[in-house]
Amino acid sequence: MTPGNGRPWLPVALLLLQVPGCSSLSGPNSTMGTVGGSLSVQCRYKEKFRETAKYWCKTPCLRDIVVTKEADREVRTGRVSIRDHRADLTFTVTLENLTEDDAGTYRCGMDTSGLPGYMIDLTFRVVVSVSPARTAAPSSLRPTSIPGLHTTLPAPTWSTVTLQETPNPSQHPGSLLSNIYFLLLVFLEVPVLLSMLSAVLWVNRPQGPWVEVDSAG
């Protein structure tokens, strides 16, 4: 479009100069967070925009998510907050308790539409990615312990020691027969030995003097 005097319409050229990502406003091209976590985006601006309102929006930026017009004061809207650090010429946007729906293309911007020479706001595009939260490994992938590998044996008790040291007669019939033979030997042979000993003593007993009897007297 050109005005009636035939000269180009200068505001069109100014509009083309105010493209996102110009040197007056800068920041990270992308950032990443995890579901349930948080992330921060820091955007930097020039000195002449110190008093300008700053905001954060999600494309197509039909409305601002959060905006601040004061220095060093945190402004919060739901899970999103913004703070303008005018001493450092930066403002920081923080997203908390992230969800997968938070992923997308955002813009950190400054309200320059009311400033001389600026027909639209200055914005900078930032791509936000949100990765799923880390989950514990499935039980099938976890290392399993071998039963009995680290088992501590119980200390032996008196009953277990007694069973180990005292043989069971039912398991050793030879021992039982030996005991019976020993008993028979005691009850049968001992009396015989005693009888033989008595006979020997009787034979070897001392003999007394003979007394002669006079038949005549």
Coordinates of C-alpha atoms in Angstrom, one line a residue:
M1 CA 0.0 0.0 0.0
T2 CA 1.1 3.6 -0.7
P3 CA -0.4 6.9 0.3
G4 CA -1.8 9.4 -2.1
N5 CA 1.5 11.2 -2.6
G6 CA 3.1 8.0 -4.1
R7 CA 5.7 7.5 -1.4
P8 CA 6.0 4.0 0.3
W9 CA 4.1 3.6 3.5
L10 CA 6.9 3.7 6.0
P11 CA 5.0 2.0 8.9
V12 CA 5.0 -1.2 6.8
A13 CA 8.8 -1.1 6.9
L14 CA 8.8 -0.5 10.6
L15 CA 6.4 -3.4 11.0
L16 CA 8.8 -5.7 9.2
L17 CA 11.7 -4.6 11.4
Q18 CA 9.8 -5.6 14.6
V19 CA 10.2 -9.3 14.0
P20 CA 10.4 -11.8 16.9
G21 CA 14.0 -12.4 18.1
C22 CA 15.4 -9.0 17.3
S23 CA 18.4 -7.8 19.2
S24 CA 16.3 -5.7 21.6
L25 CA 15.0 -8.8 23.3
S26 CA 16.8 -12.2 23.5
G27 CA 16.7 -15.5 25.3
P28 CA 17.0 -19.3 24.9
N29 CA 15.6 -20.8 21.7
S30 CA 14.4 -23.9 23.6
T31 CA 14.2 -25.4 27.0
M32 CA 13.2 -28.7 28.5
G33 CA 11.6 -29.9 31.7
T34 CA 10.2 -33.1 33.2
V35 CA 6.6 -33.9 34.1
G36 CA 6.1 -32.9 37.7
G37 CA 9.2 -30.7 37.7
S38 CA 9.8 -27.0 36.9
L39 CA 11.8 -24.9 34.5
S40 CA 12.9 -21.3 34.2
V41 CA 13.3 -19.1 31.1
Q42 CA 15.4 -15.9 31.3
C43 CA 15.0 -13.2 28.7
R44 CA 17.3 -10.2 28.3
Y45 CA 16.3 -6.7 27.1
K46 CA 18.0 -3.4 26.5
E47 CA 18.3 -0.4 28.8
K48 CA 15.6 1.7 27.1
F49 CA 13.0 -1.0 28.0
R50 CA 13.6 -1.0 31.7
E51 CA 10.2 0.5 32.6
T52 CA 8.3 -1.5 30.0
A53 CA 5.8 -4.2 31.1
K54 CA 7.0 -7.8 30.4
Y55 CA 4.9 -10.8 29.9
W56 CA 4.8 -14.5 28.9
C57 CA 2.3 -16.1 26.5
K58 CA 1.7 -19.2 24.5
T59 CA 1.4 -18.9 20.7
P60 CA -0.7 -17.6 19.1
C61 CA -0.6 -15.3 22.2
L62 CA -4.3 -14.4 22.2
R63 CA -3.8 -13.5 25.8
D64 CA -1.0 -13.1 28.3
I65 CA -0.4 -16.0 30.7
V66 CA 1.4 -13.7 33.2
V67 CA 2.6 -10.1 33.1
T68 CA 4.6 -7.8 35.4
K69 CA 4.9 -4.0 35.4
E70 CA 7.0 -3.7 38.6
A71 CA 10.7 -4.3 39.4
D72 CA 11.8 -7.3 41.5
R73 CA 8.3 -8.3 42.4
E74 CA 7.1 -11.8 41.6
V75 CA 3.7 -12.0 39.9
R76 CA 2.1 -15.4 39.8
T77 CA -0.8 -16.9 37.8
G78 CA -1.5 -20.5 38.7
R79 CA 1.7 -22.5 38.1
V80 CA 3.5 -19.7 36.2
S81 CA 5.4 -16.8 37.7
I82 CA 7.4 -13.8 36.3
R83 CA 9.9 -11.4 37.9
D84 CA 11.6 -8.4 36.3
H85 CA 15.2 -7.9 37.4
R86 CA 15.7 -4.4 36.2
A87 CA 19.2 -4.1 37.7
D88 CA 20.3 -7.0 35.4
L89 CA 18.0 -6.0 32.5
T90 CA 16.5 -9.5 32.5
F91 CA 13.2 -11.0 33.5
T92 CA 12.6 -14.6 34.5
V93 CA 9.6 -16.8 33.8
T94 CA 9.2 -20.0 35.9
L95 CA 6.8 -22.9 35.1
E96 CA 6.1 -25.3 38.0
N97 CA 4.5 -28.7 38.3
L98 CA 4.9 -29.4 34.6
T99 CA 2.5 -31.5 32.6
E100 CA 2.8 -32.8 29.0
D101 CA 0.2 -30.2 27.9
D102 CA 2.7 -27.4 28.9
A103 CA 4.9 -28.4 25.9
G104 CA 4.7 -26.0 23.0
T105 CA 5.9 -22.6 21.6
Y106 CA 5.9 -19.6 23.9
R107 CA 7.0 -16.0 23.7
C108 CA 8.6 -13.8 26.2
G109 CA 7.5 -10.3 25.3
M110 CA 7.5 -6.6 26.1
D111 CA 4.6 -4.2 25.7
T112 CA 6.2 -1.7 23.2
S113 CA 3.0 -1.1 21.2
G114 CA 2.6 2.3 23.0
L115 CA 6.2 3.4 22.5
P116 CA 7.1 5.8 19.6
G117 CA 8.3 3.9 16.6
Y118 CA 6.9 0.5 17.6
M119 CA 3.6 -0.7 16.2
I120 CA 3.7 -4.1 17.8
D121 CA 5.2 -5.7 20.8
L122 CA 8.7 -7.1 20.9
T123 CA 8.7 -10.8 21.5
F124 CA 11.1 -13.7 21.5
R125 CA 10.1 -17.3 20.7
V126 CA 11.0 -20.1 23.1
V127 CA 10.1 -23.8 22.4
V128 CA 9.3 -25.7 25.6
S129 CA 9.6 -29.5 25.7
V130 CA 8.3 -31.7 28.5
S131 CA 9.5 -35.2 28.9
P132 CA 7.7 -38.0 30.8
A133 CA 8.7 -38.5 34.4
R134 CA 11.1 -41.3 35.1
T135 CA 9.5 -44.4 36.5
A136 CA 10.9 -47.2 38.5
A137 CA 12.2 -50.2 36.5
P138 CA 9.6 -53.0 36.1
S139 CA 9.8 -55.8 38.6
S140 CA 10.8 -58.2 35.8
L141 CA 13.9 -56.2 35.1
R142 CA 14.9 -55.8 38.7
P143 CA 17.7 -58.2 40.0
T144 CA 16.2 -61.0 41.9
S145 CA 17.9 -62.7 44.8
I146 CA 18.6 -66.5 44.8
P147 CA 16.7 -68.2 47.6
G148 CA 19.1 -69.3 50.3
L149 CA 22.1 -67.5 48.9
H150 CA 22.3 -65.2 51.9
T151 CA 20.5 -67.3 54.4
T152 CA 22.0 -67.6 57.9
L153 CA 21.9 -71.1 59.3
P154 CA 20.4 -71.2 62.9
A155 CA 22.7 -72.1 65.7
P156 CA 22.5 -75.8 66.7
T157 CA 20.4 -76.4 69.8
W158 CA 20.9 -79.1 72.5
S159 CA 18.2 -81.3 70.9
T160 CA 19.9 -81.2 67.5
V161 CA 23.3 -82.1 69.1
T162 CA 21.8 -84.9 71.1
L163 CA 20.2 -86.4 68.0
Q164 CA 23.5 -86.2 66.1
E165 CA 25.6 -87.8 68.8
T166 CA 23.1 -90.5 70.0
P167 CA 22.5 -93.2 67.4
N168 CA 19.0 -94.5 66.8
P169 CA 18.9 -98.3 67.5
S170 CA 16.3 -98.7 64.8
Q171 CA 18.8 -97.4 62.3
H172 CA 21.7 -99.7 63.6
P173 CA 20.5 -103.3 64.3
G174 CA 24.1 -104.5 64.7
S175 CA 24.5 -102.4 67.8
L176 CA 21.3 -103.8 69.3
L177 CA 22.5 -107.4 68.8
S178 CA 25.8 -106.6 70.4
N179 CA 24.1 -105.3 73.5
I180 CA 22.0 -108.4 73.7
Y181 CA 25.1 -110.7 73.4
F182 CA 26.8 -108.8 76.1
L183 CA 23.9 -109.2 78.5
L184 CA 23.8 -113.0 77.8
L185 CA 27.5 -113.2 78.4
V186 CA 27.1 -111.5 81.8
F187 CA 24.2 -113.6 83.0
L188 CA 25.4 -117.0 81.7
E189 CA 29.1 -117.0 81.9
V190 CA 29.6 -115.2 85.2
P191 CA 27.9 -117.8 87.3
V192 CA 30.0 -120.5 85.6
L193 CA 33.1 -118.7 86.4
L194 CA 32.0 -118.2 90.0
S195 CA 31.3 -121.9 90.4
M196 CA 34.7 -122.9 89.0
L197 CA 36.3 -120.4 91.4
S198 CA 34.5 -121.9 94.3
A199 CA 35.6 -125.4 93.4
V200 CA 39.2 -124.4 93.2
L201 CA 39.0 -122.7 96.5
W202 CA 37.4 -125.9 98.0
V203 CA 40.1 -128.2 96.7
N204 CA 42.9 -125.9 97.9
R205 CA 41.4 -125.4 101.4
P206 CA 43.9 -126.0 104.3
Q207 CA 43.8 -129.5 105.9
G208 CA 43.5 -129.7 109.8
P209 CA 45.7 -132.2 112.0
W210 CA 44.4 -135.8 112.2
V211 CA 43.5 -137.0 115.7
E212 CA 44.2 -140.7 116.4
V213 CA 41.7 -142.5 118.6
D214 CA 43.0 -145.2 120.8
S215 CA 40.7 -148.1 120.4
A216 CA 42.1 -149.9 123.5
G217 CA 41.5 -147.1 126.0

